[in-house]
XYZ file of N, CA and C in Angstrom:
279
model
N 11.037 -2.522 5.861
C 11.324 -2.800 4.462
C 11.913 -4.201 4.358
N 11.524 -4.918 3.340
C 11.996 -6.288 3.182
C 13.447 -6.333 2.718
N 14.091 -7.459 2.967
C 15.477 -7.647 2.551
C 15.636 -7.562 1.041
N 14.658 -8.085 0.307
C 14.708 -8.047 -1.161
C 14.693 -6.597 -1.627
N 13.801 -5.821 -1.065
C 13.685 -4.424 -1.456
C 14.949 -3.651 -1.102
N 15.501 -3.897 0.050
C 16.733 -3.222 0.460
C 17.884 -3.536 -0.496
N 18.012 -4.798 -0.911
C 19.080 -5.170 -1.841
C 18.879 -4.504 -3.206
N 17.630 -4.459 -3.667
C 17.359 -3.819 -4.955
C 17.647 -2.321 -4.902
N 17.310 -1.687 -3.793
C 17.564 -0.257 -3.650
C 19.062 0.023 -3.580
N 19.827 -0.930 -3.091
C 21.279 -0.771 -3.014
C 21.952 -0.805 -4.374
N 21.277 -1.385 -5.356
C 21.791 -1.443 -6.722
C 21.503 -0.102 -7.386
N 22.532 0.665 -7.667
C 22.357 2.016 -8.212
C 22.176 2.043 -9.726
N 22.261 0.906 -10.368
C 22.024 0.858 -11.804
C 20.536 0.955 -12.104
N 20.211 1.297 -13.344
C 18.807 1.340 -13.736
C 18.470 0.092 -14.530
N 17.211 -0.181 -14.657
C 16.819 -1.328 -15.449
C 15.356 -1.670 -15.266
N 14.806 -2.241 -16.303
C 13.399 -2.629 -16.318
C 13.116 -3.682 -15.247
N 13.944 -4.702 -15.183
C 13.709 -5.796 -14.230
C 13.800 -5.303 -12.793
N 14.797 -4.491 -12.503
C 14.951 -3.951 -11.153
C 13.718 -3.138 -10.776
N 13.261 -2.280 -11.664
C 12.083 -1.447 -11.406
C 10.844 -2.312 -11.190
N 10.703 -3.359 -12.005
C 9.564 -4.267 -11.869
C 9.582 -4.944 -10.493
N 10.716 -5.464 -10.084
C 10.785 -6.196 -8.815
C 10.618 -5.279 -7.601
N 11.077 -4.043 -7.702
C 10.817 -3.087 -6.622
C 9.315 -2.813 -6.539
N 8.686 -2.603 -7.681
C 7.237 -2.394 -7.710
C 6.479 -3.607 -7.202
N 6.920 -4.789 -7.587
C 6.280 -6.030 -7.140
C 6.282 -6.115 -5.615
N 7.417 -5.834 -5.019
C 7.541 -5.893 -3.561
C 6.677 -4.829 -2.888
N 6.670 -3.609 -3.421
C 5.847 -2.541 -2.842
C 4.367 -2.872 -2.991
N 3.971 -3.455 -4.111
C 2.573 -3.854 -4.300
C 2.149 -4.893 -3.288
N 3.023 -5.842 -3.008
C 2.737 -6.860 -1.992
C 2.560 -6.221 -0.623
N 3.471 -5.308 -0.290
C 3.424 -4.644 1.016
C 2.122 -3.865 1.153
N 1.778 -3.085 0.138
C 0.545 -2.297 0.186
C -0.670 -3.204 0.335
N -0.715 -4.264 -0.462
C -1.870 -5.166 -0.436
C -2.022 -5.865 0.913
N -0.926 -6.199 1.544
C -0.994 -6.900 2.830
C -1.214 -5.961 4.006
N -0.625 -4.767 3.946
C -0.615 -3.894 5.115
C -1.601 -2.732 5.069
N -2.003 -2.302 3.889
C -2.792 -1.068 3.789
C -4.176 -1.244 3.171
N -4.297 -2.123 2.216
C -5.526 -2.221 1.430
C -6.627 -2.958 2.177
N -7.853 -2.478 1.976
C -8.985 -3.264 2.442
C -9.443 -4.158 1.281
N -10.433 -4.983 1.514
C -10.869 -5.941 0.503
C -11.266 -5.260 -0.801
N -12.020 -4.169 -0.702
C -12.521 -3.513 -1.903
C -11.400 -2.848 -2.703
N -10.438 -2.241 -2.020
C -9.287 -1.656 -2.711
C -8.466 -2.755 -3.381
N -8.259 -3.830 -2.668
C -7.493 -4.953 -3.206
C -8.141 -5.482 -4.476
N -9.436 -5.631 -4.430
C -10.166 -6.121 -5.599
C -10.083 -5.126 -6.755
N -10.333 -3.858 -6.473
C -10.298 -2.825 -7.512
C -8.941 -2.762 -8.210
N -7.863 -2.731 -7.442
C -6.535 -2.595 -8.021
C -6.079 -3.864 -8.723
N -6.506 -5.014 -8.252
C -6.072 -6.266 -8.881
C -6.793 -6.529 -10.200
N -7.914 -5.853 -10.439
C -8.692 -6.067 -11.654
C -8.394 -5.053 -12.760
N -7.417 -4.191 -12.557
C -7.073 -3.216 -13.595
C -6.514 -3.914 -14.832
N -6.854 -3.381 -15.976
C -6.318 -3.861 -17.246
C -5.151 -2.976 -17.663
N -4.282 -3.491 -18.505
C -3.080 -2.762 -18.921
C -3.412 -1.403 -19.544
N -4.492 -1.305 -20.281
C -4.835 -0.032 -20.916
C -5.286 1.017 -19.898
N -5.592 0.596 -18.685
C -6.014 1.519 -17.640
C -4.832 2.090 -16.850
N -3.613 1.688 -17.183
C -2.429 2.132 -16.452
C -2.055 3.577 -16.782
N -2.491 4.076 -17.924
C -2.153 5.454 -18.293
C -2.808 6.408 -17.307
N -2.077 7.423 -16.916
C -2.565 8.453 -15.988
C -3.015 7.878 -14.646
N -2.449 6.765 -14.260
C -2.824 6.122 -13.006
C -2.125 6.799 -11.836
N -2.867 7.057 -10.788
C -2.310 7.604 -9.560
C -2.457 6.533 -8.493
N -1.355 6.151 -7.898
C -1.372 5.094 -6.897
C -2.117 5.538 -5.641
N -2.683 4.608 -4.900
C -3.469 4.951 -3.713
C -2.614 5.340 -2.517
N -3.266 6.002 -1.573
C -2.679 6.350 -0.276
C -1.322 7.030 -0.457
N -0.321 6.553 0.233
C 1.011 7.153 0.176
C 1.929 6.441 -0.813
N 1.383 5.646 -1.703
C 2.229 4.876 -2.605
C 2.968 5.744 -3.625
N 2.367 6.839 -4.060
C 3.084 7.742 -4.960
C 4.260 8.362 -4.216
N 4.038 8.719 -2.971
C 5.120 9.255 -2.138
C 6.222 8.206 -1.981
N 5.851 6.959 -1.758
C 6.833 5.879 -1.629
C 7.645 5.732 -2.912
N 6.959 5.812 -4.056
C 7.684 5.739 -5.333
C 8.701 6.867 -5.434
N 8.290 8.073 -5.076
C 9.204 9.222 -5.167
C 10.399 9.066 -4.234
N 10.187 8.512 -3.059
C 11.291 8.261 -2.137
C 12.252 7.236 -2.736
N 11.697 6.151 -3.238
C 12.523 5.109 -3.858
C 13.289 5.681 -5.048
N 12.584 6.463 -5.859
C 13.202 7.049 -7.057
C 14.333 8.017 -6.695
N 14.231 8.647 -5.549
C 15.310 9.553 -5.124
C 16.550 8.779 -4.670
N 16.365 7.514 -4.290
C 17.477 6.680 -3.828
C 18.154 5.913 -4.954
N 17.385 5.556 -5.981
C 17.914 4.732 -7.064
C 17.062 4.945 -8.318
N 17.635 4.814 -9.508
C 16.839 4.981 -10.727
C 15.759 3.897 -10.839
N 14.525 4.331 -11.056
C 13.398 3.410 -11.188
C 12.557 3.868 -12.370
N 12.206 2.927 -13.233
C 11.360 3.216 -14.393
C 9.898 3.090 -13.985
N 9.111 4.148 -14.190
C 7.723 4.211 -13.730
C 6.874 3.073 -14.285
N 6.891 2.835 -15.580
C 6.007 1.823 -16.171
C 6.323 0.424 -15.651
N 7.593 0.090 -15.541
C 7.978 -1.225 -15.025
C 7.606 -1.349 -13.548
N 7.824 -0.279 -12.789
C 7.456 -0.257 -11.375
C 5.953 -0.474 -11.220
N 5.177 0.250 -12.006
C 3.719 0.153 -11.939
C 3.237 -1.250 -12.292
N 3.809 -1.831 -13.332
C 3.444 -3.209 -13.722
C 3.746 -4.170 -12.576
N 4.918 -4.035 -11.970
C 5.269 -4.877 -10.835
C 4.352 -4.651 -9.652
N 4.006 -3.393 -9.386
C 3.141 -3.048 -8.262
C 1.776 -3.730 -8.409
N 1.203 -3.612 -9.601
C -0.101 -4.246 -9.859
C 0.012 -5.766 -9.731
N 1.076 -6.352 -10.266
C 1.266 -7.806 -10.154
C 1.420 -8.231 -8.693
N 2.082 -7.408 -7.882
C 2.214 -7.707 -6.456
C 0.865 -7.698 -5.759
N 0.025 -6.737 -6.100
C -1.324 -6.663 -5.537
C -2.129 -7.887 -5.965
N -2.028 -8.249 -7.221
C -2.762 -9.426 -7.726
C -2.311 -10.709 -7.024
N -1.022 -10.802 -6.797
C -0.480 -11.981 -6.122
C -1.080 -12.143 -4.716
N -1.159 -11.054 -3.997
C -1.724 -11.109 -2.651
C -3.221 -11.398 -2.706
N -3.917 -10.821 -3.657
C -5.363 -11.070 -3.754
C -5.655 -12.540 -4.030
N -4.807 -13.204 -4.776
C -5.030 -14.617 -5.080
C -5.018 -15.482 -3.825
N -4.401 -14.985 -2.773
C -4.365 -15.734 -1.517
C -5.732 -15.770 -0.837
N -6.593 -14.800 -1.195
C -7.900 -14.708 -0.527
C -8.946 -15.429 -1.279
């Protein structure tokens, strides 16, 4: 786990920005360590209206639940950050 993520998880307060940045970091990790090219492309091309009823790939939903059990995290902000993290990594390719 990255130092940024560890510090954010240590903050027991809730908030949109905190949830977004945790999601951003997890999205980066997933995109770099787990996703293949086609998954990376698919997830980075999602539009905001497609976020409803979205189920994260692989073990990412499990990761969200673990994080949520440690600290308050807002799902929508986390998801927005997660997608932005994936997009950020895809831009490198």
